[in-house]
Coordinates of C-alpha atoms and ligand atoms in Angstrom, one line a residue:
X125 CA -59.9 8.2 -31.0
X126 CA -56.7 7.0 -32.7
X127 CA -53.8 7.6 -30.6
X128 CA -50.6 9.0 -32.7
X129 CA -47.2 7.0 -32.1
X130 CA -46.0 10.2 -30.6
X131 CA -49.4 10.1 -27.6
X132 CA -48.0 6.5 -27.2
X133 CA -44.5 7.2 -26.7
X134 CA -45.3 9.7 -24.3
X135 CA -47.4 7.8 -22.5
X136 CA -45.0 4.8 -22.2
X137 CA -42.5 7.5 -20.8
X138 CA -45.0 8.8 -18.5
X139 CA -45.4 4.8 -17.5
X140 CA -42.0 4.4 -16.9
X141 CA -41.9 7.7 -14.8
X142 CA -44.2 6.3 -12.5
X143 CA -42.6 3.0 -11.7
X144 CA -38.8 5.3 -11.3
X145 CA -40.5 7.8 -8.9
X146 CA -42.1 5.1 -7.2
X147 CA -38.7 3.6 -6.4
X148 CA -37.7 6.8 -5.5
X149 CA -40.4 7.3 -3.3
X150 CA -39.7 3.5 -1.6
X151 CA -38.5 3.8 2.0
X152 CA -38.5 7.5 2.7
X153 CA -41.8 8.1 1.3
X154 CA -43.3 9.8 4.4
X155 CA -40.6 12.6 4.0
X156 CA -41.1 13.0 0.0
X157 CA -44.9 13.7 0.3
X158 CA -44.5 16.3 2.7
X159 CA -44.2 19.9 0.7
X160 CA -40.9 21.5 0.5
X161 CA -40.5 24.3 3.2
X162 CA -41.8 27.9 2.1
X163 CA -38.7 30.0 1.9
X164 CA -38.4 33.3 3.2
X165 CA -35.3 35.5 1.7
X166 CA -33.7 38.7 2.5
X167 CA -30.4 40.4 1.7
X168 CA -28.5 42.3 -1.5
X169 CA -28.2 41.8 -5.2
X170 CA -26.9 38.5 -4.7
X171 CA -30.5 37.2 -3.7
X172 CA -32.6 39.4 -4.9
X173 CA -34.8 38.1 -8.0
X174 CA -36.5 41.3 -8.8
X175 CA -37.4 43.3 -6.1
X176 CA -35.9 46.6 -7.6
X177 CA -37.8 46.5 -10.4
X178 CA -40.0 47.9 -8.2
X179 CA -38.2 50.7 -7.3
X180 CA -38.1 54.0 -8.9
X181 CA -35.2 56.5 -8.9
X182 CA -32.1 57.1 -11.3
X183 CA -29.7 55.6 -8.9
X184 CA -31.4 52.2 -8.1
X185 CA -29.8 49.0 -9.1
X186 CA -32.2 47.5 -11.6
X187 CA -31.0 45.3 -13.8
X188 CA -34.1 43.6 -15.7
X189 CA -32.6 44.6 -19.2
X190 CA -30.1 42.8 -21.2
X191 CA -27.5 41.4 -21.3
X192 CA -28.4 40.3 -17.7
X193 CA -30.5 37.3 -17.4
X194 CA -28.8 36.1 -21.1
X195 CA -28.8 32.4 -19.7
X196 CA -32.0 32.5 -17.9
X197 CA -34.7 30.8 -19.6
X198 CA -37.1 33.6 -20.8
X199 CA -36.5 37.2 -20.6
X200 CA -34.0 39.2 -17.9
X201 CA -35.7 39.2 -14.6
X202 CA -33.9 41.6 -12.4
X203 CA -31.2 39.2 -11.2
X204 CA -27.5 40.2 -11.1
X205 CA -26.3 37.5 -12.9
X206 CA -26.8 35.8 -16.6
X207 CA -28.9 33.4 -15.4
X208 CA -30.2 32.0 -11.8
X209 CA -28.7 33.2 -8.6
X210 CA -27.9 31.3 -5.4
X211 CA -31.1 32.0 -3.9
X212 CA -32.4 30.1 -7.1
X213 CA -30.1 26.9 -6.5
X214 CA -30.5 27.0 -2.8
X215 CA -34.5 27.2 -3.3
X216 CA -34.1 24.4 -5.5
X217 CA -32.1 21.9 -3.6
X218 CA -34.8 22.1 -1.1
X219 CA -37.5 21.0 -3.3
X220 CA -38.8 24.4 -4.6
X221 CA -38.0 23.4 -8.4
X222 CA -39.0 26.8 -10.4
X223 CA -36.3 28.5 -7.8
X224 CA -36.4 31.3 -5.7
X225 CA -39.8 32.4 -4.5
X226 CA -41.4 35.9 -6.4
X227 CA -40.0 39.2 -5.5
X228 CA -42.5 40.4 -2.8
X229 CA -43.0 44.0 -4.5
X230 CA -44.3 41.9 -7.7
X231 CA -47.0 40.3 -5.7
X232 CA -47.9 43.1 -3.4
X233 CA -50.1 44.7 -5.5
X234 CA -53.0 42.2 -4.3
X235 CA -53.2 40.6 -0.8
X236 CA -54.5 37.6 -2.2
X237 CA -51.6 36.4 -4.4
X238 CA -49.3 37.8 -1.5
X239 CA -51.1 35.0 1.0
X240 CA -51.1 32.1 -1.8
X241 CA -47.6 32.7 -2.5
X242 CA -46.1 33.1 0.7
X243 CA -48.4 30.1 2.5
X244 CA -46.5 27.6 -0.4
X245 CA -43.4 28.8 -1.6
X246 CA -42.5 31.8 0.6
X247 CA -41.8 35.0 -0.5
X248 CA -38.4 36.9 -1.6
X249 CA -37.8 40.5 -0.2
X250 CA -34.0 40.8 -1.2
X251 CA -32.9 44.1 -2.5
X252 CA -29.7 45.4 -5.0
X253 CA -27.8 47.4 -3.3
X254 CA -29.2 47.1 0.4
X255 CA -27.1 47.2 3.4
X256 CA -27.7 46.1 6.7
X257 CA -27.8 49.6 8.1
X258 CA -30.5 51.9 6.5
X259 CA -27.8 54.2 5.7
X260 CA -26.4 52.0 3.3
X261 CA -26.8 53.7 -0.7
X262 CA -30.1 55.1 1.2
X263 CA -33.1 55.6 -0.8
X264 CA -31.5 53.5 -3.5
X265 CA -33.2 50.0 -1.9
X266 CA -35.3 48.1 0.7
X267 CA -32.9 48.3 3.2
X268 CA -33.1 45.1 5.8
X269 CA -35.0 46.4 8.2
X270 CA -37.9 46.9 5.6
X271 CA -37.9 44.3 4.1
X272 CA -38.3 42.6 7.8
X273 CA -41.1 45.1 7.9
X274 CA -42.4 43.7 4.9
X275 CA -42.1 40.1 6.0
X276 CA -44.3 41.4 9.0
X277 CA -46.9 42.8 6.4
X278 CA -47.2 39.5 5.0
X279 CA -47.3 37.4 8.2
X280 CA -50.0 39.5 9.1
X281 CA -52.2 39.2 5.9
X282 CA -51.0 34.9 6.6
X283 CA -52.3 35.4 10.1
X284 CA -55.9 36.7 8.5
X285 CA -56.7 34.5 6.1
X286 CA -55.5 30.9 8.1
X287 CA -54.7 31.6 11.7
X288 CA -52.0 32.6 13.7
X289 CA -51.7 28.5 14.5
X290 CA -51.6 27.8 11.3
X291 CA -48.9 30.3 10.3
X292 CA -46.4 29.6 13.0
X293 CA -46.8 26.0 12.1
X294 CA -46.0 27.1 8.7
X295 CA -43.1 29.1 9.8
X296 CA -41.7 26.7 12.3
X297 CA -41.0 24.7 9.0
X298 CA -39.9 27.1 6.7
X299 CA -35.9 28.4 5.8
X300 CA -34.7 31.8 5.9
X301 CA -32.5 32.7 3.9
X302 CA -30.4 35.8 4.4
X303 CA -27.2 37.2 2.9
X304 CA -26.7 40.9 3.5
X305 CA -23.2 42.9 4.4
X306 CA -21.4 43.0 1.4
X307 CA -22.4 46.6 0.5
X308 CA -21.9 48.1 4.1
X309 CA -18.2 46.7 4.0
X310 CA -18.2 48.2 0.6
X311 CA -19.7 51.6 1.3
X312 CA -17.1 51.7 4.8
X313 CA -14.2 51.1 2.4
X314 CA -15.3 53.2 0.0
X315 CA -16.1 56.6 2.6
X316 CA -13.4 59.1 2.1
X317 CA -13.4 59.5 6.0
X318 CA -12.6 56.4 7.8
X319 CA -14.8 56.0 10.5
X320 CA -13.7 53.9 13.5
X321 CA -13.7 50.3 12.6
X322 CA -14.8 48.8 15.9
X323 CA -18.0 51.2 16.3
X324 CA -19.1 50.6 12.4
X325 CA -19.1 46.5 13.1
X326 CA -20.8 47.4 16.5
X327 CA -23.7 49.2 14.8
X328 CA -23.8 46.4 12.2
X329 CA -24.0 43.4 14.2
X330 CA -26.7 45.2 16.6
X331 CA -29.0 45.9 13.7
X332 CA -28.5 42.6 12.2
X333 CA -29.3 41.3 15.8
X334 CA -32.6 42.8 16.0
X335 CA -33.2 42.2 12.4
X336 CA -32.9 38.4 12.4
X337 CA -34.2 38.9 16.7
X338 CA -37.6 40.9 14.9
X339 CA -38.3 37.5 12.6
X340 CA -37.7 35.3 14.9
X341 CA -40.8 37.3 17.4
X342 CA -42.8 37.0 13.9
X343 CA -42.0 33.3 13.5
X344 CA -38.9 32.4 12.2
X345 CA -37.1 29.7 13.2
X346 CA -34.8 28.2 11.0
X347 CA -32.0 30.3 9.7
X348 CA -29.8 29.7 6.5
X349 CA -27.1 33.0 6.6
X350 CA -24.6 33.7 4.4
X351 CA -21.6 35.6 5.3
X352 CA -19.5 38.0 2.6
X353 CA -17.0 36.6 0.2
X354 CA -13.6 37.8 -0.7
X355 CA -15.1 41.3 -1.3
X356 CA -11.0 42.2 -1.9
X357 CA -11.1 40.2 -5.1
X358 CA -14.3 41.7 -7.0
X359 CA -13.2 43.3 -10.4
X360 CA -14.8 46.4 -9.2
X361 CA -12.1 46.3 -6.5
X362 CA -9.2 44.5 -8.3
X363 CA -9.3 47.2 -10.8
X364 CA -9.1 50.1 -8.1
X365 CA -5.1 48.3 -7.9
X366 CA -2.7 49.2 -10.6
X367 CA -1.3 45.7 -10.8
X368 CA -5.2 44.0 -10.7
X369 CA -4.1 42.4 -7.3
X370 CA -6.8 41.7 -4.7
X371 CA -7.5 44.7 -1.5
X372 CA -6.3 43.0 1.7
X373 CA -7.8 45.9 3.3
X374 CA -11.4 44.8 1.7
X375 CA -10.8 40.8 2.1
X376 CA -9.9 41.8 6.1
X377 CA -13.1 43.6 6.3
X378 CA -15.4 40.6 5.0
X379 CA -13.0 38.9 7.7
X380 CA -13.5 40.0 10.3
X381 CA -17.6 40.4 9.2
X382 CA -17.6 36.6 9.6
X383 CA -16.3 36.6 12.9
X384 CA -18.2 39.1 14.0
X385 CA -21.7 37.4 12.5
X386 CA -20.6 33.6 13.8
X387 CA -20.3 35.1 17.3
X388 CA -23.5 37.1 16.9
X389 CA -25.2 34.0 15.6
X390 CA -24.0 31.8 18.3
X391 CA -25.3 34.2 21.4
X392 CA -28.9 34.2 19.5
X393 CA -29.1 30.7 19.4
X394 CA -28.3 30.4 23.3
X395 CA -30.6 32.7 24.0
X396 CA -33.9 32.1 21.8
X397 CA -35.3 28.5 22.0
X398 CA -35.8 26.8 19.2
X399 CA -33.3 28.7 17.0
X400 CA -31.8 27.1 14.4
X401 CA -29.0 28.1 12.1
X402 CA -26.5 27.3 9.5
X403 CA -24.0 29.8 8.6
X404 CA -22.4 29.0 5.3
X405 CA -19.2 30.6 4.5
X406 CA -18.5 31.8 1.0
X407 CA -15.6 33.7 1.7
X408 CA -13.9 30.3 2.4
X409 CA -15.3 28.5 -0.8
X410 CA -13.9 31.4 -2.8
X411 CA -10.4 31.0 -1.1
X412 CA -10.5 27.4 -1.9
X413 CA -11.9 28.1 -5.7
X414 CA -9.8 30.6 -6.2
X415 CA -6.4 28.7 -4.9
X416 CA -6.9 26.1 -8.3
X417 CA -9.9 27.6 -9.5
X418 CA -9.6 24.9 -13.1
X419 CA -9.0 21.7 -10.7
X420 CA -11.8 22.6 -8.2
X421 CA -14.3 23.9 -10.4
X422 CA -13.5 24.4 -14.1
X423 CA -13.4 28.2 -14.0
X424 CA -10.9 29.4 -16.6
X425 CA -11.2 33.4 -15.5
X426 CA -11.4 34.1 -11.7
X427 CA -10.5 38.0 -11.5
X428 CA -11.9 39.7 -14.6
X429 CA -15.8 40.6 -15.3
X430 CA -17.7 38.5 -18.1
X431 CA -19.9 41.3 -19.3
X432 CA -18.3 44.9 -19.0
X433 CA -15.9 46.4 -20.5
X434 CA -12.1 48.2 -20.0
X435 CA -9.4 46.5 -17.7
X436 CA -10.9 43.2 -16.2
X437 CA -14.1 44.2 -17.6
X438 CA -14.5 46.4 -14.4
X439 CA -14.4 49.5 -15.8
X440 CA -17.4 50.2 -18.2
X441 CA -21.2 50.3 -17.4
X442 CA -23.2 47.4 -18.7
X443 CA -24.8 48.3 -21.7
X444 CA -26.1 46.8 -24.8
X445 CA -22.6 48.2 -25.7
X446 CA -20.5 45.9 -23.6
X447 CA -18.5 42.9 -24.6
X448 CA -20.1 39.3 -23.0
X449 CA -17.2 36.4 -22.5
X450 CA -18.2 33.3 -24.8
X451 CA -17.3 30.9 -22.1
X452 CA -19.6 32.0 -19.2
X453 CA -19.8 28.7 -17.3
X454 CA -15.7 29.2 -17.0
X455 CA -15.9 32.6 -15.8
X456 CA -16.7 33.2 -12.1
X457 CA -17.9 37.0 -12.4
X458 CA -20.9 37.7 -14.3
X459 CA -20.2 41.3 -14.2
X460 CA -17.6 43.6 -11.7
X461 CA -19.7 42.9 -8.6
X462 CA -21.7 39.6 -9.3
X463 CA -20.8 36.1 -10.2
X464 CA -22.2 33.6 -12.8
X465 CA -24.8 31.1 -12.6
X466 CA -22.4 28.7 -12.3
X467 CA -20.5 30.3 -9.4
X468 CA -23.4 30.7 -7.8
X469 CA -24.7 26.8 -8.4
X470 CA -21.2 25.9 -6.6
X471 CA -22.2 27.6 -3.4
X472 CA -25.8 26.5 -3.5
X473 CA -23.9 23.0 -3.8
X474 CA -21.5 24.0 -1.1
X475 CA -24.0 24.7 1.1
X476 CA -26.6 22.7 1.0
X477 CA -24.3 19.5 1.7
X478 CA -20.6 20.1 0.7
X479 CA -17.5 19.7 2.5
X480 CA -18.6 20.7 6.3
X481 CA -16.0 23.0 6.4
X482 CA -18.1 25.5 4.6
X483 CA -21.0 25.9 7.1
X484 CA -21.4 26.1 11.0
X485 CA -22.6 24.4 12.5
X486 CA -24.4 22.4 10.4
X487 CA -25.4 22.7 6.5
X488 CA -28.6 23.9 4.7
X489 CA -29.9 20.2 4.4
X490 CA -29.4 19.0 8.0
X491 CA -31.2 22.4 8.4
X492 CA -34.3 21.6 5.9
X493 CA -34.1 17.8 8.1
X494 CA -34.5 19.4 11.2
X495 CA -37.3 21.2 10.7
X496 CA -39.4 18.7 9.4
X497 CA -38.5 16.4 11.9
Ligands
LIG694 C1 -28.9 50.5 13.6 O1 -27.8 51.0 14.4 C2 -27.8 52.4 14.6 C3 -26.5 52.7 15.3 O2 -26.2 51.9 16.3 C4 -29.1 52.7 15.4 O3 -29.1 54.1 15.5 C5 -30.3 52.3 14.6 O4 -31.4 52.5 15.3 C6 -30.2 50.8 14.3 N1 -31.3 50.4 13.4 C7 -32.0 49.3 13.5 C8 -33.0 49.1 12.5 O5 -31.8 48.6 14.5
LIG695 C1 -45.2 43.9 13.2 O1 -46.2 44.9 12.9 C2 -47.1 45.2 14.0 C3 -48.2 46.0 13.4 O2 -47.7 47.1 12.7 C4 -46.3 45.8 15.1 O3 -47.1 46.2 16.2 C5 -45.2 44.9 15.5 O4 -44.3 45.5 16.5 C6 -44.3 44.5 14.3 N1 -43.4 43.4 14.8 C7 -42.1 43.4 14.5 C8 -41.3 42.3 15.1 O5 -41.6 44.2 13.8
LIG696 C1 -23.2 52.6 -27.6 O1 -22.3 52.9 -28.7 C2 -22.8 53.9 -29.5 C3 -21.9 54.1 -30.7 O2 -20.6 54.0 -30.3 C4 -22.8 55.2 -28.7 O3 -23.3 56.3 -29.4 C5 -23.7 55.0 -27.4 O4 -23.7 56.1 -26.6 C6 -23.3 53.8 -26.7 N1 -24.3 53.5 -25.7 C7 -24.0 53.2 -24.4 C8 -25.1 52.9 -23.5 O5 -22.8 53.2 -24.0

């Protein structure tokens, strides 16, 4: 057989990939051959990777048409967002390199696939539009609570086909990844009625304690939690303001959500051995990006939707109608709700092993370290 130059030159570059990776490998080899961690995700839009495609209904968020997904290699997936998501960048910072595990509902279909998938690379159960209460834009999503039953459904079908052993081995390894509460802040501020603030963050932060208490019991044990950015400066909420300016009221909410979650989050790791968590703070990386947005992170347009249309392109639906910004790496919101790929790679950054002042009380990395210690 006569090799082609081209079959040579690839081979030489395979050659030379063997002697780099093997310097890679050099002293912390031991770590390197073990498998990334499976990772487990739950949440809203701004995790989920198709889940609501799923879902049928006129009012559920789906979004696996264009223009969304016009950066992501392929075709438009069901992420919120031109291209990958954070769960993507977070997923692959810890060593899963194609990105966020499968939406759960696309594998459910056969318990086989469901077991393979979620014994390597985990399994994603995030939702568009899901709230941390059930009530949240009901019937519109797989609210948190189901997709913990979900998770449950899977464990189970783990738990037949290798062992309960094996599984919470597997589990005692593997990341969580949660980030829900965006859209019950949102529909609170939203209600025509204002309920009374103190009972509507009680009722929160019980059912996210017996959410994240409820995977714990199945297994979990290492827990990567995002809190809720500056939900005041969204264009969807900007544009409710005559002037564009941010809602204080909105920005206090996601405030006081965070102090809320980092106390709820530090009584659950004093009570349940072996608990682990990071919670990474993405209200305070969009403070920070937003205070010199071009020196910290070359965005160009921090208040005003890419793809939309009408004042800060909050205004109109997103059609194939709807004007797309050229410069979408600049621009930190995809569309009124959701931000860009490359927002979104910033807080994967951020919080996998950026400044520490973005997570408590340690970051997404020491987290990964711990657990395979
Ligand atoms: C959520 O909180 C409400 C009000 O406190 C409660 O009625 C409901 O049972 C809780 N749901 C879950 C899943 O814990
Ligand atoms: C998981 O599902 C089983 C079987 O349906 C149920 O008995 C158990 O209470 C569930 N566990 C949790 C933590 O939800
Ligand atoms: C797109 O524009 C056309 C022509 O103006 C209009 O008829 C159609 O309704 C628009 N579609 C959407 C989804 O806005």
């Amino acid at each position: 057989m006569i090799m082609g130059s081209n079959t040579l030159m690839a081979m030489e570059g395979f050659v030379v990939c063997l002697v780099i990776s093997r310097e890679v490998l050099g002293a912390a080899a031991a770590a390197v051959l073990q498998p990334p961690p499976p990772m487990y995700v739950f949440g809203d839009s701004y995790l989920d990777v198709g889940n609501n495609n799923y879902l049928s209904g006129p009012n559920v968020p789906r979004v696996n048409r264009p223009y969304y997904g016009i950066d992501f290699p392929g075709f438009p997936t069901g992420r919120f967002s031109n291209g990958y998501n954070t769960a993507d960048y977070i997923a692959k910072k810890i060593g899963l390199a194609a990105g966020s595990p499968p939406p759960y509902l696309s594998v459910a279909w056969s318990s086989s696939l469901v077991v393979s998938t979620a014994l390597t690379i985990g399994m994603s159960y995030a939702s568009g539009g899901a709230g941390i209460l059930d009530s949240t834009n009901a019937g519109d999503n797989i609210p948190l609570s189901k997709q913990v039953q979900y998770f449950n459904a899977t464990r189970s079908k783990m738990v037949a086909a290798v062992g309960s052993g094996a599984v919470d081995t597997l589990l005692s390894r593997s990341v969580v990844l949660i980030g829900a509460g965006g859209n019950d802040l949102s529909a609170f501020a939203n209600a025509q009625q204002q309920s009374d603030a103190a009972a509507f963050y009680g009722s929160l932060m019980s059912n996210y304690s017996a959410a994240i208490t409820d995977l714990y019991t199945l297994g979990a044990r290492n827990f990567a939690i995002t809190n809720v950015a500056l939900a005041g400066c969204l264009p969807v909420a900007r544009v409710l303001d005559a002037a564009g300016s941010c809602s204080d009221y909105r920005n206090y909410l996601a405030d006081r959500f965070h102090d809320a979650l980092r106390s709820l989050l530090a009584d659950l790791a004093a009570r349940l051995p072996g608990f682990l968590y990071s919670l990474a703070d993405s209200f305070a990386l969009m403070v920070d990006t937003f205070y010199d947005p071009q020196a910290s992170s070359g965005f160009t347009d921090v208040a005003s939707a890419c793809y939309g249309g009408g004042r800060l392109g909050a205004e109109a639906e997103c059609s194939l109608n709807s004007t797309i910004c050229a410069n979408r790496d600049q621009h930190y919101f995809w569309d009124n709700v959701h931000i860009t790929q490359q927002a979104a790679k910033q807080r994967a950054q951020a919080f996998y092993d950026g400044p520490a002042k973005y997570t408590t009380p340690i970051n997404f990395k020491q987290l990964v370290q711990m657990t395979a210690a």
